[in-house]
mmCIF file of C-alpha atoms in Angstrom:
data_model
loop_
_atom_site.group_PDB
_atom_site.id
_atom_site.type_symbol
_atom_site.label_atom_id
_atom_site.label_comp_id
_atom_site.label_asym_id
_atom_site.label_seq_id
_atom_site.Cartn_x
_atom_site.Cartn_y
_atom_site.Cartn_z
ATOM 1 C CA UNK A 80 123.246 87.174 140.764
ATOM 2 C CA UNK A 81 124.922 88.520 137.843
ATOM 3 C CA UNK A 82 123.640 91.588 135.874
ATOM 4 C CA UNK A 83 122.896 90.936 132.254
ATOM 5 C CA UNK A 84 123.989 93.619 129.870
ATOM 6 C CA UNK A 85 121.709 94.644 127.253
ATOM 7 C CA UNK A 86 123.630 96.646 124.592
ATOM 8 C CA UNK A 87 120.771 97.661 122.408
ATOM 9 C CA UNK A 88 118.875 100.021 124.545
ATOM 10 C CA UNK A 89 117.614 102.480 122.015
ATOM 11 C CA UNK A 90 117.183 100.396 118.865
ATOM 12 C CA UNK A 91 116.174 103.279 116.621
ATOM 13 C CA UNK A 92 119.220 105.442 117.476
ATOM 14 C CA UNK A 93 121.698 102.633 117.957
ATOM 15 C CA UNK A 94 120.868 100.583 114.852
ATOM 16 C CA UNK A 95 120.404 103.693 112.665
ATOM 17 C CA UNK A 96 123.832 104.960 113.674
ATOM 18 C CA UNK A 97 125.588 101.634 113.257
ATOM 19 C CA UNK A 98 123.898 100.698 110.000
ATOM 20 C CA UNK A 99 124.538 104.226 108.495
ATOM 21 C CA UNK A 100 128.224 104.123 109.232
ATOM 22 C CA UNK A 101 128.481 100.418 108.126
ATOM 23 C CA UNK A 102 126.511 101.437 104.998
ATOM 24 C CA UNK A 103 129.064 104.110 104.059
ATOM 25 C CA UNK A 104 131.985 101.768 104.700
ATOM 26 C CA UNK A 105 130.320 99.022 102.557
ATOM 27 C CA UNK A 106 129.602 101.447 99.664
ATOM 28 C CA UNK A 107 133.180 102.693 99.593
ATOM 29 C CA UNK A 108 134.542 99.112 100.039
ATOM 30 C CA UNK A 109 132.199 97.949 97.082
ATOM 31 C CA UNK A 110 133.606 100.681 94.892
ATOM 32 C CA UNK A 111 137.103 99.546 95.751
ATOM 33 C CA UNK A 112 136.346 95.905 95.248
ATOM 34 C CA UNK A 113 134.659 96.609 91.948
ATOM 35 C CA UNK A 114 137.614 98.373 90.688
ATOM 36 C CA UNK A 115 139.888 95.679 91.839
ATOM 37 C CA UNK A 116 137.642 93.037 90.287
ATOM 38 C CA UNK A 117 137.685 94.731 86.936
ATOM 39 C CA UNK A 118 141.412 94.896 87.031
ATOM 40 C CA UNK A 119 141.758 91.236 88.170
ATOM 41 C CA UNK A 120 139.233 90.138 85.560
ATOM 42 C CA UNK A 121 140.983 91.900 82.667
ATOM 43 C CA UNK A 122 144.446 90.771 83.678
ATOM 44 C CA UNK A 123 143.310 87.187 84.153
ATOM 45 C CA UNK A 124 141.700 87.246 80.659
ATOM 46 C CA UNK A 125 144.913 88.737 79.270
ATOM 47 C CA UNK A 126 146.920 85.993 80.901
ATOM 48 C CA UNK A 127 144.552 83.339 79.534
ATOM 49 C CA UNK A 128 144.920 84.791 76.061
ATOM 50 C CA UNK A 129 148.754 84.765 76.321
ATOM 51 C CA UNK A 130 148.453 81.181 77.472
ATOM 52 C CA UNK A 131 146.388 80.231 74.377
ATOM 53 C CA UNK A 132 148.748 82.146 72.043
ATOM 54 C CA UNK A 133 151.839 80.718 73.702
ATOM 55 C CA UNK A 134 150.268 77.144 73.426
ATOM 56 C CA UNK A 135 149.581 77.614 69.783
ATOM 57 C CA UNK A 136 153.183 78.926 69.113
ATOM 58 C CA UNK A 137 154.803 76.054 70.918
ATOM 59 C CA UNK A 138 152.556 73.383 69.293
ATOM 60 C CA UNK A 139 153.274 74.854 65.894
ATOM 61 C CA UNK A 140 157.031 74.848 66.705
ATOM 62 C CA UNK A 141 156.843 71.245 67.876
ATOM 63 C CA UNK A 142 154.857 70.143 64.850
ATOM 64 C CA UNK A 143 157.408 71.928 62.509
ATOM 65 C CA UNK A 144 160.307 70.363 64.261
ATOM 66 C CA UNK A 145 158.894 66.971 63.836
ATOM 67 C CA UNK A 146 158.515 67.527 60.140
ATOM 68 C CA UNK A 147 161.804 69.022 59.477
ATOM 69 C CA UNK A 148 164.457 66.563 58.557
ATOM 70 C CA UNK A 149 167.447 66.432 60.805
ATOM 71 C CA UNK A 150 166.160 69.096 63.188
ATOM 72 C CA UNK A 151 167.785 69.042 66.550
ATOM 73 C CA UNK A 152 165.330 67.884 69.267
ATOM 74 C CA UNK A 153 167.160 69.339 72.309
ATOM 75 C CA UNK A 154 166.390 73.090 71.793
ATOM 76 C CA UNK A 155 162.655 72.119 71.063
ATOM 77 C CA UNK A 156 162.597 70.111 74.352
ATOM 78 C CA UNK A 157 163.980 73.178 76.197
ATOM 79 C CA UNK A 158 161.359 75.547 74.709
ATOM 80 C CA UNK A 159 158.619 72.940 75.599
ATOM 81 C CA UNK A 160 159.844 72.800 79.154
ATOM 82 C CA UNK A 161 160.218 76.618 79.550
ATOM 83 C CA UNK A 162 156.645 76.908 77.948
ATOM 84 C CA UNK A 163 155.084 74.534 80.526
ATOM 85 C CA UNK A 164 156.868 76.514 83.383
ATOM 86 C CA UNK A 165 155.494 79.835 82.187
ATOM 87 C CA UNK A 166 152.080 78.590 81.756
ATOM 88 C CA UNK A 167 152.248 77.083 85.149
ATOM 89 C CA UNK A 168 153.362 80.468 86.527
ATOM 90 C CA UNK A 169 150.617 82.398 84.748
ATOM 91 C CA UNK A 170 148.037 79.927 86.081
ATOM 92 C CA UNK A 171 149.300 80.447 89.566
ATOM 93 C CA UNK A 172 149.009 84.304 89.055
ATOM 94 C CA UNK A 173 145.380 83.929 87.900
ATOM 95 C CA UNK A 174 144.599 81.671 91.017
ATOM 96 C CA UNK A 175 146.407 84.153 93.376
ATOM 97 C CA UNK A 176 144.403 87.082 91.824
ATOM 98 C CA UNK A 177 141.192 85.356 92.500
ATOM 99 C CA UNK A 178 142.232 84.308 96.057
ATOM 100 C CA UNK A 179 143.294 87.869 96.936
ATOM 101 C CA UNK A 180 139.962 89.258 95.539
ATOM 102 C CA UNK A 181 137.977 86.787 97.729
ATOM 103 C CA UNK A 182 140.286 87.551 100.668
ATOM 104 C CA UNK A 183 139.426 91.306 100.366
ATOM 105 C CA UNK A 184 135.749 90.513 100.268
ATOM 106 C CA UNK A 185 135.899 88.366 103.417
ATOM 107 C CA UNK A 186 138.144 90.993 105.103
ATOM 108 C CA UNK A 187 135.583 93.701 104.344
ATOM 109 C CA UNK A 188 132.775 91.666 105.659
ATOM 110 C CA UNK A 189 134.717 90.697 108.863
ATOM 111 C CA UNK A 190 135.670 94.391 109.359
ATOM 112 C CA UNK A 191 132.006 95.424 108.927
ATOM 113 C CA UNK A 192 130.867 92.998 111.729
ATOM 114 C CA UNK A 193 133.641 94.224 114.052
ATOM 115 C CA UNK A 194 132.750 97.793 113.337
ATOM 116 C CA UNK A 195 129.069 97.139 113.879
ATOM 117 C CA UNK A 196 129.704 95.443 117.304
ATOM 118 C CA UNK A 197 132.004 98.471 118.197
ATOM 119 C CA UNK A 198 129.403 101.050 117.264
ATOM 120 C CA UNK A 199 126.683 99.170 119.145
ATOM 121 C CA UNK A 200 128.947 99.207 122.236
ATOM 122 C CA UNK A 201 129.776 102.879 121.757
ATOM 123 C CA UNK A 202 126.223 103.970 121.259
ATOM 124 C CA UNK A 203 125.250 101.894 124.315
ATOM 125 C CA UNK A 204 127.326 104.344 126.331
ATOM 126 C CA UNK A 205 125.251 107.141 125.046
ATOM 127 C CA UNK A 206 121.828 105.484 125.082
ATOM 128 C CA UNK A 207 122.348 104.133 128.659
ATOM 129 C CA UNK A 208 122.320 107.555 130.286
ATOM 130 C CA UNK A 209 119.548 108.787 128.201
ATOM 131 C CA UNK A 210 117.608 105.738 129.113
ATOM 132 C CA UNK A 211 118.225 106.211 132.848
ATOM 133 C CA UNK A 212 117.307 110.003 132.646
ATOM 134 C CA UNK A 213 114.114 109.158 130.749
ATOM 135 C CA UNK A 214 113.110 106.751 133.504
ATOM 136 C CA UNK A 215 113.748 109.534 136.141
ATOM 137 C CA UNK A 216 111.724 111.996 134.001
ATOM 138 C CA UNK A 217 108.817 109.519 134.073
ATOM 139 C CA UNK A 218 109.169 109.342 137.915
ATOM 140 C CA UNK A 219 109.043 113.121 138.036
ATOM 141 C CA UNK A 220 106.045 113.385 135.812
ATOM 142 C CA UNK A 221 104.383 110.733 138.062
ATOM 143 C CA UNK A 222 105.057 113.052 141.137
ATOM 144 C CA UNK A 223 107.945 111.101 142.522
ATOM 145 C CA UNK A 224 111.322 112.598 143.149
ATOM 146 C CA UNK A 225 114.150 110.081 142.221
ATOM 147 C CA UNK A 226 117.507 109.808 143.646
ATOM 148 C CA UNK A 227 119.841 109.646 140.667
ATOM 149 C CA UNK A 228 122.626 107.070 140.917
ATOM 150 C CA UNK A 229 126.025 107.704 139.362
ATOM 151 C CA UNK A 230 126.654 106.727 135.752
ATOM 152 C CA UNK A 231 128.754 103.675 134.870
ATOM 153 C CA UNK A 232 132.412 104.063 134.050
ATOM 154 C CA UNK A 233 132.784 104.716 130.414
ATOM 155 C CA UNK A 234 129.365 106.329 129.871
ATOM 156 C CA UNK A 235 129.007 109.492 127.801
ATOM 157 C CA UNK A 236 126.964 112.595 128.637
ATOM 158 C CA UNK A 237 128.412 112.770 132.215
ATOM 159 C CA UNK A 238 128.231 116.546 132.342
ATOM 160 C CA UNK A 239 124.697 116.559 131.052
ATOM 161 C CA UNK A 240 123.829 113.963 133.570
ATOM 162 C CA UNK A 241 125.381 116.111 136.385
ATOM 163 C CA UNK A 242 123.265 118.976 135.287
ATOM 164 C CA UNK A 243 120.262 116.689 135.373
ATOM 165 C CA UNK A 244 121.140 115.560 138.979
ATOM 166 C CA UNK A 245 121.387 119.247 140.005
ATOM 167 C CA UNK A 246 117.954 119.842 138.535
ATOM 168 C CA UNK A 247 116.389 116.914 140.535
ATOM 169 C CA UNK A 248 118.122 118.194 143.690
ATOM 170 C CA UNK A 249 116.722 121.694 143.018
ATOM 171 C CA UNK A 250 113.328 120.436 142.546
ATOM 172 C CA UNK A 251 113.517 118.413 145.870
ATOM 173 C CA UNK A 252 114.677 121.511 147.621
ATOM 174 C CA UNK A 253 111.757 123.534 146.219
ATOM 175 C CA UNK A 254 109.321 120.853 147.324
ATOM 176 C CA UNK A 255 110.539 121.006 150.893
ATOM 177 C CA UNK A 256 109.962 124.875 151.020
#
């Protein structure tokens, strides 16, 4: 039979620790995203204004060239083609700015989930030994003398747990005297 792992042993400690660290990360990230958003929004607005002005200039030039007698059409066609390419480039820049902004938001959310899981796992290696020692303390209070088992590989508080084990052994020796 396989042993099921329960990673959240001490909800108050583990969740408080994880959420407080994630909270700091999200606040800092929100400030960064807000600054980027303001910059992207301003730049996109400027690009849209340039597109409108540029369109107006090209339309006026085309209208003027059609009214002018004997005006050569080839340079106007070139201006129109270049204008269309430039507008397309600016629209691509606007779309890339928006995609980049959303990408940053998604990355921050994914990073938060990954860090949350890592923090729960790390605090599990602290809460686990405390949980085990709490159980042994309850046994001692009930008048039983436990036989502490070794901690799992990767658990924290090993020195404290070793000291706890020495205390249990000392209590056992005193009880035999």
